[in-house]
mmCIF file of C-alpha atoms in Angstrom:
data_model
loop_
_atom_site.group_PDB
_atom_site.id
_atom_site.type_symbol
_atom_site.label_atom_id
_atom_site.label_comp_id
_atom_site.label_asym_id
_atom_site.label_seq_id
_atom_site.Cartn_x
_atom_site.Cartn_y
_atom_site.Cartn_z
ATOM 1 C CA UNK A 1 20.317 15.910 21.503
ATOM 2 C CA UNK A 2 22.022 12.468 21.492
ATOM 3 C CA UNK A 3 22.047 10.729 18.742
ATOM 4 C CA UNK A 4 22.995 6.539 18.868
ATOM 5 C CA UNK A 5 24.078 3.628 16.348
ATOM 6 C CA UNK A 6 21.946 0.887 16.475
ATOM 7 C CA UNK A 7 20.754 -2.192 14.021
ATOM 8 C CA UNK A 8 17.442 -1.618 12.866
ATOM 9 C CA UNK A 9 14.294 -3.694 14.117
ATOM 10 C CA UNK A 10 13.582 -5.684 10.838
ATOM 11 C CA UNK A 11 10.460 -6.067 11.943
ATOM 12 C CA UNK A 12 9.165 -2.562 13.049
ATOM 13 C CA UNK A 13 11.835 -0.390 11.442
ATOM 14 C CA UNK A 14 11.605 -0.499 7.584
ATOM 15 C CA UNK A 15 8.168 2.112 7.782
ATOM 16 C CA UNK A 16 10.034 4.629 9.384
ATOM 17 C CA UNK A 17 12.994 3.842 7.151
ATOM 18 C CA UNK A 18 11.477 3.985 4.271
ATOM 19 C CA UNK A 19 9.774 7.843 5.346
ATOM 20 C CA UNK A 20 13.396 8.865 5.823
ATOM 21 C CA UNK A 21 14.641 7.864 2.477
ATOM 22 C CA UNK A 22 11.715 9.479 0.630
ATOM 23 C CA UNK A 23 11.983 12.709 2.675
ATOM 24 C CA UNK A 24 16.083 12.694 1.890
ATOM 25 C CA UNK A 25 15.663 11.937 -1.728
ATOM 26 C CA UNK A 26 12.615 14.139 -2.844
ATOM 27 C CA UNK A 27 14.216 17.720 -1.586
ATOM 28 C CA UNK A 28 16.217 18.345 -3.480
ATOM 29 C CA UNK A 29 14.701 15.762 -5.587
ATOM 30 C CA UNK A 30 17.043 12.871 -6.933
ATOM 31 C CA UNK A 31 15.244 11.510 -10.203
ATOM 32 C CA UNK A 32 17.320 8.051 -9.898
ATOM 33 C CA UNK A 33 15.521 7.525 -6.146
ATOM 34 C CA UNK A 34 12.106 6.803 -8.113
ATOM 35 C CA UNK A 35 13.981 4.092 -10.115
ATOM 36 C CA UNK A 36 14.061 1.931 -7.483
ATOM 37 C CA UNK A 37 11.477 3.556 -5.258
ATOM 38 C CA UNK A 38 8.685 5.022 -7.858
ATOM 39 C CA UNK A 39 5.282 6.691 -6.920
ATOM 40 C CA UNK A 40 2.477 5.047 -9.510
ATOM 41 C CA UNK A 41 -0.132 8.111 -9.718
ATOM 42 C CA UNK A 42 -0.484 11.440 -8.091
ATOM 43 C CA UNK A 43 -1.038 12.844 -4.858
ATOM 44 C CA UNK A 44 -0.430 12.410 -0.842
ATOM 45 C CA UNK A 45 -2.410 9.263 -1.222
ATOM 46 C CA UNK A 46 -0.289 8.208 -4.482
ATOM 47 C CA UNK A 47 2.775 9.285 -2.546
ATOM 48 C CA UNK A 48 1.764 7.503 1.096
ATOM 49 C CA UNK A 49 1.093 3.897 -1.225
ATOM 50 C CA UNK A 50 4.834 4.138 -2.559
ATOM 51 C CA UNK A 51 6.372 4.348 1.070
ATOM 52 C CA UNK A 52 4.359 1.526 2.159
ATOM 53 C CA UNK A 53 5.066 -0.442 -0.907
ATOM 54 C CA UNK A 54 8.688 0.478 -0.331
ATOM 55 C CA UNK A 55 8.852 -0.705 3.588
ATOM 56 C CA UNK A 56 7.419 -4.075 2.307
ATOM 57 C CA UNK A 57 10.208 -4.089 -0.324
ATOM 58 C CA UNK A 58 12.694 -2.959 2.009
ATOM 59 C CA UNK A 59 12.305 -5.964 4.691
ATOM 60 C CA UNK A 60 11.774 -8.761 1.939
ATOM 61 C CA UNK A 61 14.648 -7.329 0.331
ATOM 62 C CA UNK A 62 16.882 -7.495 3.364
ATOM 63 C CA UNK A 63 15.404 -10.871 4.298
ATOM 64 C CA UNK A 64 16.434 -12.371 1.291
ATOM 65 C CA UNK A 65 20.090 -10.724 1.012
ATOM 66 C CA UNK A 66 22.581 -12.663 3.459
ATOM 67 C CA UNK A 67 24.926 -10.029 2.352
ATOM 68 C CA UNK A 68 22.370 -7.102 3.904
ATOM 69 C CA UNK A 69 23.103 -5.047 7.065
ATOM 70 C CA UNK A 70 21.273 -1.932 8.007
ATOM 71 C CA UNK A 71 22.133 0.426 11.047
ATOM 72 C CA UNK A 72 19.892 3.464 11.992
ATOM 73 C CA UNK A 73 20.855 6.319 14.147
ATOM 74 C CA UNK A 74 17.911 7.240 16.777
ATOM 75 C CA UNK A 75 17.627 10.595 18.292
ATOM 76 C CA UNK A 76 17.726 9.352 22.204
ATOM 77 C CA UNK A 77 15.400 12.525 23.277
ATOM 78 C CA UNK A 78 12.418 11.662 20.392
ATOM 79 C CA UNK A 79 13.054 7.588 19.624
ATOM 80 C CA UNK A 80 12.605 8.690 16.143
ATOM 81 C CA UNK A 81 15.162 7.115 13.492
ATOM 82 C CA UNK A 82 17.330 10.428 12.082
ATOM 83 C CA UNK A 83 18.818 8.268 9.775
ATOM 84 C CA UNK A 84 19.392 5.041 8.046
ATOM 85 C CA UNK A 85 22.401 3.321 6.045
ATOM 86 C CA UNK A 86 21.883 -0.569 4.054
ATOM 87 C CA UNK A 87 25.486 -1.768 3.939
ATOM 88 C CA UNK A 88 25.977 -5.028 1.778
ATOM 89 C CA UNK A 89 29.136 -7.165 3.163
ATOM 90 C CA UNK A 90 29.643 -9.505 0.442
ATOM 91 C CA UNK A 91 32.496 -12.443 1.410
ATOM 92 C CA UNK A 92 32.635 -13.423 -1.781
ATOM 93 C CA UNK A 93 32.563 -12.045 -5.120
ATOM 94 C CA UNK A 94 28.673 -10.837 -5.548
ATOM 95 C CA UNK A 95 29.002 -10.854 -10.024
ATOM 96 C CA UNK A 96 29.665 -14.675 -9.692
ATOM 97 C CA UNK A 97 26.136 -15.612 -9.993
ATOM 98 C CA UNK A 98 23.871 -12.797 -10.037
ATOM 99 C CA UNK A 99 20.213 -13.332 -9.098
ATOM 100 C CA UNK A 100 17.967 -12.846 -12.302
ATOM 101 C CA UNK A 101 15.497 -10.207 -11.048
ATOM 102 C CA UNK A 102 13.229 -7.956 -12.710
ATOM 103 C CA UNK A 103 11.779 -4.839 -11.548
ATOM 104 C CA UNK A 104 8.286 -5.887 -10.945
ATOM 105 C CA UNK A 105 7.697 -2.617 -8.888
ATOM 106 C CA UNK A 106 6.731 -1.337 -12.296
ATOM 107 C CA UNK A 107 4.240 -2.503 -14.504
ATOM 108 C CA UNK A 108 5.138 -4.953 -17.197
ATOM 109 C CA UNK A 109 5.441 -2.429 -20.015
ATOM 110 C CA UNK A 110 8.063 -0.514 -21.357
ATOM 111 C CA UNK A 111 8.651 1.592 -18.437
ATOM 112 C CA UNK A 112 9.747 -2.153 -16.802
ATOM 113 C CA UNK A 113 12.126 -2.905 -19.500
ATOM 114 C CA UNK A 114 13.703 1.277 -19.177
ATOM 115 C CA UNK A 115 14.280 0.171 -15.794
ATOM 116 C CA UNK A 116 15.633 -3.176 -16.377
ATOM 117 C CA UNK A 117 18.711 -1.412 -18.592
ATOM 118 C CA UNK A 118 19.016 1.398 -15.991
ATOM 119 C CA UNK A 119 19.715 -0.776 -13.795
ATOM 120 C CA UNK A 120 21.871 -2.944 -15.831
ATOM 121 C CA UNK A 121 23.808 0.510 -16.661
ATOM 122 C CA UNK A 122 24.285 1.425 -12.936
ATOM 123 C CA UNK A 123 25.532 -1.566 -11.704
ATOM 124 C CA UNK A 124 27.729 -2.692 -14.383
ATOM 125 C CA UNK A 125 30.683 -0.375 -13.795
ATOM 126 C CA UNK A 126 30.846 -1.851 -9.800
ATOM 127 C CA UNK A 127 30.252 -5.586 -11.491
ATOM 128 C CA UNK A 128 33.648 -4.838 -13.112
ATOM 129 C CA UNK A 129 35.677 -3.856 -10.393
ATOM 130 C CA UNK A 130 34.119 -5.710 -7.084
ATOM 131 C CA UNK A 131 34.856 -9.363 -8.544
ATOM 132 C CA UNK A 132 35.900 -10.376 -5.053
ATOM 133 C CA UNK A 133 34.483 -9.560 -1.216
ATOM 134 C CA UNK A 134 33.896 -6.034 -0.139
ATOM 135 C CA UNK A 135 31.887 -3.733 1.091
ATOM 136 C CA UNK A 136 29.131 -1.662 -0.253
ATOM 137 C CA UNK A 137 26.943 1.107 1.144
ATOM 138 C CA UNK A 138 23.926 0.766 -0.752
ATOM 139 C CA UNK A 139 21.322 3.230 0.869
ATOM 140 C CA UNK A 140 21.750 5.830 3.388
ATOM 141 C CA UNK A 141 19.051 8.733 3.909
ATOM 142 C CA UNK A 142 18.388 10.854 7.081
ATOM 143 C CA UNK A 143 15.788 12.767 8.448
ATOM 144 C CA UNK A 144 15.988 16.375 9.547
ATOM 145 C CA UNK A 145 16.244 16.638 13.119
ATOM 146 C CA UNK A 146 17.505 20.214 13.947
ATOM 147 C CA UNK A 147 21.686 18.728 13.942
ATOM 148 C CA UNK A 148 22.221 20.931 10.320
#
């Protein structure tokens, strides 16, 4: 199996992304995944609604970010993405004026405002210490594809 860097699609990759990053994060299951990336109910369908939500997200995310930059890596034999990786290349210090942006991917109750200050918590300590341009892998995930 060969497996090859690439830039994603923008505009056909962030479904298959978004699959990936699910499957990586639920087994073993990483809680803080579902902060950013939550399932609202129960179930496969439940479950199916959040990665489609999340694709959407995804792109409009990395459409709006000038600082955004995802690669994939693509199994040659299959086309299918084994992996993904958002990498934010900020030139200039990110803190300075920080988009005001609320979590609106929960509903506008307290769960919204527990996810407002976890999110405040996580990103303060790199707020501190990146006050000038850098580099900053912000996703990565990857797909089983018989390389373990």
């Amino acid at each position: 199996m060969a497996l090859k860097l690439q830039e994603i699609d923008p505009e056909k990759d962030f479904p298959e992304l978004a699959r990936c990053l699910f499957e990586s994060y639920e087994d073993p299951p990483q809680k803080f995944f579902h902060v950013f990336f939550p399932i609202h109910g129960t179930g496969a369908e439940a479950r199916e609604e959040a990665i489609k939500e999340a694709a959407d997200r995804l792109k409009l995310w990395h459409t709006h970010d000038p600082s955004s930059y995802w690669q994939k890596v693509v199994d040659e034999s299959t086309g299918k993405i084994a992996g993904g990786s958002l990498w934010n290349i900020h030139k200039e210090n990110p803190f300075a004026n920080p988009p005001a942006t609320a979590p609106t991917w929960f509903p506008d109750d307290g769960s919204r405002r527990f996810v407002e200050k976890a999110l405040e918590n996580h990103t303060r300590p790199r707020s501190k210490v990146a006050q000038k341009p850098h580099l900053c892998k912000s996703i990565a995930s990857c797909h089983e594809v018989g390389i373990y």
